[in-house]
Amino acid sequence: AQSVTQPDIHITVSEGASLELRCNYSYGATPYLFWYVQSPGQGLQLLLKYFSGDTLVQGIKGFEAEFKRSQSSFNLRKPSVHWSDAAEYFCAVVPRVDSNYQLIWGAGTKLIIKP
Amino acid sequence: EAQVTQNPRYLITVTGKKLTVTCSQNMNHEYMSWYRQDPGLGLRQIYYSMNVEVTDKGDVPEGYKVSRKEKRNFPLILESPSPNQTSLYFCASSLSRQGSSLHFGNGTRLTVT
């Protein structure tokens, strides 16, 4: 079955440290790829997306993600986290064969920032 | 300001009492969707709508109804709520199909006792 896996339920990093959140998908062809962030008490906000072209994608709030076809991964990174980055992060994909734009979501990774 | 507005933000009700959660967007988006979010399960789609008068089931449609009579509104109806529908609900919209990013409302936390 088609799926999106975020293997880390929680991640704790110190403020100022680098961050990498993992996302793997299981599809034959490269899907559309997204990262969303959910701050406490808020809805989800798009951080970045990948459709084609350069495999390193820049997003808002200093985040970037790299698509690696060979690993079926789309990991999210930030070189130096801030306390305001504490939130839950969701990876999502749309299979290109799906004409109805049905997002398939990972279970999310909760980011905790240590002062 | 472009936004998706859900109401209410919080709702506590009893089993079997019909309720409606409203969702409205001011961006002239064609696509709208309802999700529920439960711990450890991420987001699961309930229903979606590709345009006015066009709705379809998502992954977990049982116990829910929707309608899309106008482009801007997409209410979620629970005819006879049950405790297993206690959840955090999100409405979202996007301009069109593939490639458009979703805009989310701030959520409705529903408790059914």
PDB file of C-alpha atoms in Angstrom:
ATOM      1  CA  ALA A   1       0.000   0.000   0.000  1.00  0.00           C
ATOM      2  CA  GLN A   2       1.049   3.551  -0.604  1.00  0.00           C
ATOM      3  CA  SER A   3       2.404   5.147   2.550  1.00  0.00           C
ATOM      4  CA  VAL A   4       4.425   7.955   4.047  1.00  0.00           C
ATOM      5  CA  THR A   5       6.675   7.204   6.995  1.00  0.00           C
ATOM      6  CA  GLN A   6       8.055   9.628   9.524  1.00  0.00           C
ATOM      7  CA  PRO A   7      10.082   7.310  11.703  1.00  0.00           C
ATOM      8  CA  ASP A   8      10.594   9.736  14.586  1.00  0.00           C
ATOM      9  CA  ILE A   9       7.562  10.501  16.749  1.00  0.00           C
ATOM     10  CA  HIS A  10       9.519  12.990  18.861  1.00  0.00           C
ATOM     11  CA  ILE A  11      12.848  14.722  18.367  1.00  0.00           C
ATOM     12  CA  THR A  12      14.588  16.896  20.943  1.00  0.00           C
ATOM     13  CA  VAL A  13      17.321  19.311  19.920  1.00  0.00           C
ATOM     14  CA  SER A  14      19.067  22.163  21.654  1.00  0.00           C
ATOM     15  CA  GLU A  15      18.418  25.684  20.533  1.00  0.00           C
ATOM     16  CA  GLY A  16      21.022  26.616  17.932  1.00  0.00           C
ATOM     17  CA  ALA A  17      21.688  23.024  16.929  1.00  0.00           C
ATOM     18  CA  SER A  18      21.006  21.614  13.488  1.00  0.00           C
ATOM     19  CA  LEU A  19      17.887  19.623  12.694  1.00  0.00           C
ATOM     20  CA  GLU A  20      16.947  16.858  10.305  1.00  0.00           C
ATOM     21  CA  LEU A  21      13.471  15.331  10.192  1.00  0.00           C
ATOM     22  CA  ARG A  22      13.069  12.193   8.146  1.00  0.00           C
ATOM     23  CA  CYS A  23      10.374  11.315   5.642  1.00  0.00           C
ATOM     24  CA  ASN A  24      10.175   8.253   3.412  1.00  0.00           C
ATOM     25  CA  TYR A  25       7.476   7.306   0.934  1.00  0.00           C
ATOM     26  CA  SER A  26       6.596   4.153  -0.902  1.00  0.00           C
ATOM     27  CA  TYR A  27       5.600   4.846  -4.499  1.00  0.00           C
ATOM     28  CA  GLY A  28       6.948   3.771  -7.861  1.00  0.00           C
ATOM     29  CA  ALA A  29       7.130   7.211  -9.408  1.00  0.00           C
ATOM     30  CA  THR A  30       8.222  10.449  -7.801  1.00  0.00           C
ATOM     31  CA  PRO A  31       5.212  12.023  -6.151  1.00  0.00           C
ATOM     32  CA  TYR A  32       4.621  15.644  -5.292  1.00  0.00           C
ATOM     33  CA  LEU A  33       6.213  16.183  -1.880  1.00  0.00           C
ATOM     34  CA  PHE A  34       5.299  18.589   0.900  1.00  0.00           C
ATOM     35  CA  TRP A  35       6.301  19.545   4.420  1.00  0.00           C
ATOM     36  CA  TYR A  36       3.801  21.258   6.696  1.00  0.00           C
ATOM     37  CA  VAL A  37       4.260  22.647  10.205  1.00  0.00           C
ATOM     38  CA  GLN A  38       1.646  22.808  12.938  1.00  0.00           C
ATOM     39  CA  SER A  39       2.323  25.199  15.794  1.00  0.00           C
ATOM     40  CA  PRO A  40       0.439  24.581  19.053  1.00  0.00           C
ATOM     41  CA  GLY A  41      -3.235  25.500  18.723  1.00  0.00           C
ATOM     42  CA  GLN A  42      -2.897  26.320  15.052  1.00  0.00           C
ATOM     43  CA  GLY A  43      -3.719  24.822  11.715  1.00  0.00           C
ATOM     44  CA  LEU A  44      -1.042  23.509   9.393  1.00  0.00           C
ATOM     45  CA  GLN A  45       1.138  25.801   7.325  1.00  0.00           C
ATOM     46  CA  LEU A  46       3.093  24.874   4.227  1.00  0.00           C
ATOM     47  CA  LEU A  47       6.878  25.012   4.719  1.00  0.00           C
ATOM     48  CA  LEU A  48       7.976  23.879   1.265  1.00  0.00           C
ATOM     49  CA  LYS A  49       7.149  21.597  -1.638  1.00  0.00           C
ATOM     50  CA  TYR A  50       8.901  19.677  -4.382  1.00  0.00           C
ATOM     51  CA  PHE A  51       7.517  18.943  -7.816  1.00  0.00           C
ATOM     52  CA  SER A  52      10.536  18.642 -10.089  1.00  0.00           C
ATOM     53  CA  GLY A  53      13.904  20.198 -10.866  1.00  0.00           C
ATOM     54  CA  ASP A  54      16.510  21.015  -8.253  1.00  0.00           C
ATOM     55  CA  THR A  55      16.330  18.356  -5.573  1.00  0.00           C
ATOM     56  CA  LEU A  56      17.231  20.815  -2.815  1.00  0.00           C
ATOM     57  CA  VAL A  57      14.201  22.944  -2.024  1.00  0.00           C
ATOM     58  CA  GLN A  58      14.181  26.100   0.068  1.00  0.00           C
ATOM     59  CA  GLY A  59      11.198  26.962   2.202  1.00  0.00           C
ATOM     60  CA  ILE A  60      10.000  29.492   4.702  1.00  0.00           C
ATOM     61  CA  LYS A  61      11.463  30.058   8.174  1.00  0.00           C
ATOM     62  CA  GLY A  62      14.933  28.942   7.066  1.00  0.00           C
ATOM     63  CA  PHE A  63      13.959  25.342   6.314  1.00  0.00           C
ATOM     64  CA  GLU A  64      15.108  23.279   3.367  1.00  0.00           C
ATOM     65  CA  ALA A  65      14.450  19.747   2.185  1.00  0.00           C
ATOM     66  CA  GLU A  66      16.304  17.410  -0.127  1.00  0.00           C
ATOM     67  CA  PHE A  67      14.617  14.890  -2.384  1.00  0.00           C
ATOM     68  CA  LYS A  68      16.613  11.687  -2.846  1.00  0.00           C
ATOM     69  CA  ARG A  69      15.036   9.429  -5.423  1.00  0.00           C
ATOM     70  CA  SER A  70      17.309   6.468  -4.662  1.00  0.00           C
ATOM     71  CA  GLN A  71      16.231   6.520  -1.020  1.00  0.00           C
ATOM     72  CA  SER A  72      12.597   7.563  -1.589  1.00  0.00           C
ATOM     73  CA  SER A  73      13.210  10.256   0.985  1.00  0.00           C
ATOM     74  CA  PHE A  74      12.403  13.910   1.454  1.00  0.00           C
ATOM     75  CA  ASN A  75      14.134  14.953   4.674  1.00  0.00           C
ATOM     76  CA  LEU A  76      13.618  18.368   6.201  1.00  0.00           C
ATOM     77  CA  ARG A  77      16.600  20.300   7.546  1.00  0.00           C
ATOM     78  CA  LYS A  78      17.444  23.495   9.330  1.00  0.00           C
ATOM     79  CA  PRO A  79      21.022  24.519  10.187  1.00  0.00           C
ATOM     80  CA  SER A  80      20.181  26.238  13.482  1.00  0.00           C
ATOM     81  CA  VAL A  81      16.860  25.846  15.283  1.00  0.00           C
ATOM     82  CA  HIS A  82      15.134  28.530  17.299  1.00  0.00           C
ATOM     83  CA  TRP A  83      12.779  28.028  20.238  1.00  0.00           C
ATOM     84  CA  SER A  84       9.931  29.178  17.983  1.00  0.00           C
ATOM     85  CA  ASP A  85      10.486  26.105  15.782  1.00  0.00           C
ATOM     86  CA  ALA A  86       8.949  23.893  18.474  1.00  0.00           C
ATOM     87  CA  ALA A  87       5.966  22.391  16.652  1.00  0.00           C
ATOM     88  CA  GLU A  88       4.768  19.269  14.929  1.00  0.00           C
ATOM     89  CA  TYR A  89       5.988  18.636  11.403  1.00  0.00           C
ATOM     90  CA  PHE A  90       4.129  16.633   8.790  1.00  0.00           C
ATOM     91  CA  CYS A  91       5.397  15.193   5.544  1.00  0.00           C
ATOM     92  CA  ALA A  92       2.792  14.605   2.844  1.00  0.00           C
ATOM     93  CA  VAL A  93       2.783  13.301  -0.732  1.00  0.00           C
ATOM     94  CA  VAL A  94       0.469  13.321  -3.710  1.00  0.00           C
ATOM     95  CA  PRO A  95       1.027  10.415  -6.089  1.00  0.00           C
ATOM     96  CA  ARG A  96       1.347  11.834  -9.601  1.00  0.00           C
ATOM     97  CA  VAL A  97      -1.052   9.232 -10.893  1.00  0.00           C
ATOM     98  CA  ASP A  98      -3.777  10.536  -8.598  1.00  0.00           C
ATOM     99  CA  SER A  99      -5.855  13.078 -10.483  1.00  0.00           C
ATOM    100  CA  ASN A 100      -7.918  13.928  -7.424  1.00  0.00           C
ATOM    101  CA  TYR A 101      -5.069  15.493  -5.465  1.00  0.00           C
ATOM    102  CA  GLN A 102      -5.377  13.255  -2.464  1.00  0.00           C
ATOM    103  CA  LEU A 103      -2.644  14.004   0.010  1.00  0.00           C
ATOM    104  CA  ILE A 104      -1.242  11.084   1.934  1.00  0.00           C
ATOM    105  CA  TRP A 105       0.126  12.161   5.290  1.00  0.00           C
ATOM    106  CA  GLY A 106       2.846  10.950   7.565  1.00  0.00           C
ATOM    107  CA  ALA A 107       1.999  10.593  11.259  1.00  0.00           C
ATOM    108  CA  GLY A 108       4.046  13.656  12.182  1.00  0.00           C
ATOM    109  CA  THR A 109       7.187  14.392  14.174  1.00  0.00           C
ATOM    110  CA  LYS A 110       6.995  16.547  17.263  1.00  0.00           C
ATOM    111  CA  LEU A 111      10.002  18.825  17.645  1.00  0.00           C
ATOM    112  CA  ILE A 112      11.022  19.791  21.169  1.00  0.00           C
ATOM    113  CA  ILE A 113      13.618  22.517  21.676  1.00  0.00           C
ATOM    114  CA  LYS A 114      15.890  22.457  24.711  1.00  0.00           C
ATOM    115  CA  PRO A 115      17.002  25.878  25.926  1.00  0.00           C
TER     116      PRO A 115
ATOM    117  CA  GLU B   1      -6.616  38.665   4.604  1.00  0.00           C
ATOM    118  CA  ALA B   2      -6.703  35.281   2.877  1.00  0.00           C
ATOM    119  CA  GLN B   3      -7.944  32.709   5.305  1.00  0.00           C
ATOM    120  CA  VAL B   4      -9.957  29.626   6.095  1.00  0.00           C
ATOM    121  CA  THR B   5     -12.343  30.197   8.967  1.00  0.00           C
ATOM    122  CA  GLN B   6     -13.771  27.397  11.055  1.00  0.00           C
ATOM    123  CA  ASN B   7     -16.370  27.699  13.759  1.00  0.00           C
ATOM    124  CA  PRO B   8     -16.597  26.917  16.546  1.00  0.00           C
ATOM    125  CA  ARG B   9     -13.042  26.451  17.865  1.00  0.00           C
ATOM    126  CA  TYR B  10     -14.230  24.283  20.721  1.00  0.00           C
ATOM    127  CA  LEU B  11     -17.392  22.213  21.029  1.00  0.00           C
ATOM    128  CA  ILE B  12     -18.583  19.844  23.708  1.00  0.00           C
ATOM    129  CA  THR B  13     -21.723  17.881  22.982  1.00  0.00           C
ATOM    130  CA  VAL B  14     -23.539  14.707  23.916  1.00  0.00           C
ATOM    131  CA  THR B  15     -24.007  11.514  21.974  1.00  0.00           C
ATOM    132  CA  GLY B  16     -26.684  11.764  19.314  1.00  0.00           C
ATOM    133  CA  LYS B  17     -27.112  15.528  19.239  1.00  0.00           C
ATOM    134  CA  LYS B  18     -26.702  16.747  15.676  1.00  0.00           C
ATOM    135  CA  LEU B  19     -24.055  19.382  15.099  1.00  0.00           C
ATOM    136  CA  THR B  20     -22.493  21.349  12.281  1.00  0.00           C
ATOM    137  CA  VAL B  21     -18.988  22.724  12.037  1.00  0.00           C
ATOM    138  CA  THR B  22     -18.764  25.551   9.551  1.00  0.00           C
ATOM    139  CA  CYS B  23     -15.888  26.267   7.198  1.00  0.00           C
ATOM    140  CA  SER B  24     -15.517  29.258   4.941  1.00  0.00           C
ATOM    141  CA  GLN B  25     -12.679  30.419   2.688  1.00  0.00           C
ATOM    142  CA  ASN B  26     -12.251  33.810   1.028  1.00  0.00           C
ATOM    143  CA  MET B  27      -9.693  32.833  -1.615  1.00  0.00           C
ATOM    144  CA  ASN B  28     -12.067  31.574  -4.310  1.00  0.00           C
ATOM    145  CA  HIS B  29     -10.551  28.111  -3.991  1.00  0.00           C
ATOM    146  CA  GLU B  30     -12.109  25.238  -5.881  1.00  0.00           C
ATOM    147  CA  TYR B  31     -10.885  22.438  -3.647  1.00  0.00           C
ATOM    148  CA  MET B  32     -11.938  22.024  -0.020  1.00  0.00           C
ATOM    149  CA  SER B  33     -11.435  19.214   2.417  1.00  0.00           C
ATOM    150  CA  TRP B  34     -12.108  18.072   5.970  1.00  0.00           C
ATOM    151  CA  TYR B  35      -9.585  16.212   8.086  1.00  0.00           C
ATOM    152  CA  ARG B  36      -9.552  14.802  11.555  1.00  0.00           C
ATOM    153  CA  GLN B  37      -6.381  14.649  13.595  1.00  0.00           C
ATOM    154  CA  ASP B  38      -5.864  12.073  16.314  1.00  0.00           C
ATOM    155  CA  PRO B  39      -2.678  11.408  18.314  1.00  0.00           C
ATOM    156  CA  GLY B  40      -0.370   8.991  16.552  1.00  0.00           C
ATOM    157  CA  LEU B  41      -2.581   8.807  13.461  1.00  0.00           C
ATOM    158  CA  GLY B  42      -1.694  12.067  11.779  1.00  0.00           C
ATOM    159  CA  LEU B  43      -4.302  13.613   9.513  1.00  0.00           C
ATOM    160  CA  ARG B  44      -7.049  11.520   7.999  1.00  0.00           C
ATOM    161  CA  GLN B  45      -9.315  12.863   5.323  1.00  0.00           C
ATOM    162  CA  ILE B  46     -13.038  12.721   5.937  1.00  0.00           C
ATOM    163  CA  TYR B  47     -14.548  14.275   2.802  1.00  0.00           C
ATOM    164  CA  TYR B  48     -13.387  16.535   0.041  1.00  0.00           C
ATOM    165  CA  SER B  49     -14.917  18.674  -2.657  1.00  0.00           C
ATOM    166  CA  MET B  50     -13.431  19.460  -6.046  1.00  0.00           C
ATOM    167  CA  ASN B  51     -15.964  22.212  -6.724  1.00  0.00           C
ATOM    168  CA  VAL B  52     -19.529  23.352  -6.045  1.00  0.00           C
ATOM    169  CA  GLU B  53     -21.947  20.419  -5.778  1.00  0.00           C
ATOM    170  CA  VAL B  54     -19.081  17.931  -6.136  1.00  0.00           C
ATOM    171  CA  THR B  55     -18.146  16.028  -2.996  1.00  0.00           C
ATOM    172  CA  ASP B  56     -16.478  12.699  -2.386  1.00  0.00           C
ATOM    173  CA  LYS B  57     -15.520  10.443   0.474  1.00  0.00           C
ATOM    174  CA  GLY B  58     -12.078  10.446   1.966  1.00  0.00           C
ATOM    175  CA  ASP B  59     -10.541   7.770   4.128  1.00  0.00           C
ATOM    176  CA  VAL B  60     -12.873   7.996   7.129  1.00  0.00           C
ATOM    177  CA  PRO B  61     -16.289   9.268   5.991  1.00  0.00           C
ATOM    178  CA  GLU B  62     -18.502   7.142   8.261  1.00  0.00           C
ATOM    179  CA  GLY B  63     -20.693   9.232  10.542  1.00  0.00           C
ATOM    180  CA  TYR B  64     -20.125  12.487   8.651  1.00  0.00           C
ATOM    181  CA  LYS B  65     -21.879  14.453   5.948  1.00  0.00           C
ATOM    182  CA  VAL B  66     -20.841  17.489   3.942  1.00  0.00           C
ATOM    183  CA  SER B  67     -22.335  19.824   1.413  1.00  0.00           C
ATOM    184  CA  ARG B  68     -20.906  22.317  -1.069  1.00  0.00           C
ATOM    185  CA  LYS B  69     -23.690  24.593  -2.194  1.00  0.00           C
ATOM    186  CA  GLU B  70     -21.464  27.623  -2.517  1.00  0.00           C
ATOM    187  CA  LYS B  71     -17.817  27.816  -3.460  1.00  0.00           C
ATOM    188  CA  ARG B  72     -16.742  29.454  -0.222  1.00  0.00           C
ATOM    189  CA  ASN B  73     -18.526  27.215   2.303  1.00  0.00           C
ATOM    190  CA  PHE B  74     -18.023  23.565   3.158  1.00  0.00           C
ATOM    191  CA  PRO B  75     -19.819  22.607   6.390  1.00  0.00           C
ATOM    192  CA  LEU B  76     -19.200  19.327   8.184  1.00  0.00           C
ATOM    193  CA  ILE B  77     -22.286  17.710   9.656  1.00  0.00           C
ATOM    194  CA  LEU B  78     -22.440  15.046  12.332  1.00  0.00           C
ATOM    195  CA  GLU B  79     -26.004  13.767  12.322  1.00  0.00           C
ATOM    196  CA  SER B  80     -25.612  11.593  15.416  1.00  0.00           C
ATOM    197  CA  PRO B  81     -22.230  12.162  17.051  1.00  0.00           C
ATOM    198  CA  SER B  82     -20.588   9.370  19.001  1.00  0.00           C
ATOM    199  CA  PRO B  83     -17.649   9.435  21.438  1.00  0.00           C
ATOM    200  CA  ASN B  84     -15.294   7.989  18.805  1.00  0.00           C
ATOM    201  CA  GLN B  85     -15.756  11.210  16.853  1.00  0.00           C
ATOM    202  CA  THR B  86     -14.029  13.147  19.606  1.00  0.00           C
ATOM    203  CA  SER B  87     -11.136  14.661  17.726  1.00  0.00           C
ATOM    204  CA  LEU B  88      -9.494  17.771  16.337  1.00  0.00           C
ATOM    205  CA  TYR B  89     -10.994  18.729  12.995  1.00  0.00           C
ATOM    206  CA  PHE B  90      -9.431  20.826  10.254  1.00  0.00           C
ATOM    207  CA  CYS B  91     -10.892  22.345   7.162  1.00  0.00           C
ATOM    208  CA  ALA B  92      -8.538  23.130   4.289  1.00  0.00           C
ATOM    209  CA  SER B  93      -8.748  24.598   0.817  1.00  0.00           C
ATOM    210  CA  SER B  94      -6.563  24.961  -2.242  1.00  0.00           C
ATOM    211  CA  LEU B  95      -6.745  26.725  -5.573  1.00  0.00           C
ATOM    212  CA  SER B  96      -7.020  23.616  -7.686  1.00  0.00           C
ATOM    213  CA  ARG B  97      -5.865  20.086  -7.901  1.00  0.00           C
ATOM    214  CA  GLN B  98      -2.317  18.857  -8.035  1.00  0.00           C
ATOM    215  CA  GLY B  99       0.417  21.136  -7.013  1.00  0.00           C
ATOM    216  CA  SER B 100      -1.576  23.643  -5.041  1.00  0.00           C
ATOM    217  CA  SER B 101      -0.711  23.958  -1.416  1.00  0.00           C
ATOM    218  CA  LEU B 102      -3.430  23.594   1.176  1.00  0.00           C
ATOM    219  CA  HIS B 103      -4.562  26.453   3.405  1.00  0.00           C
ATOM    220  CA  PHE B 104      -5.822  25.284   6.768  1.00  0.00           C
ATOM    221  CA  GLY B 105      -8.256  26.643   9.292  1.00  0.00           C
ATOM    222  CA  ASN B 106      -7.253  26.801  12.942  1.00  0.00           C
ATOM    223  CA  GLY B 107      -9.170  23.708  13.878  1.00  0.00           C
ATOM    224  CA  THR B 108     -12.230  22.693  15.868  1.00  0.00           C
ATOM    225  CA  ARG B 109     -11.753  20.592  18.953  1.00  0.00           C
ATOM    226  CA  LEU B 110     -14.826  18.418  19.375  1.00  0.00           C
ATOM    227  CA  THR B 111     -15.634  16.395  22.474  1.00  0.00           C
ATOM    228  CA  VAL B 112     -18.568  13.991  22.414  1.00  0.00           C
ATOM    229  CA  THR B 113     -19.620  12.605  25.798  1.00  0.00           C
TER     230      THR B 113
END
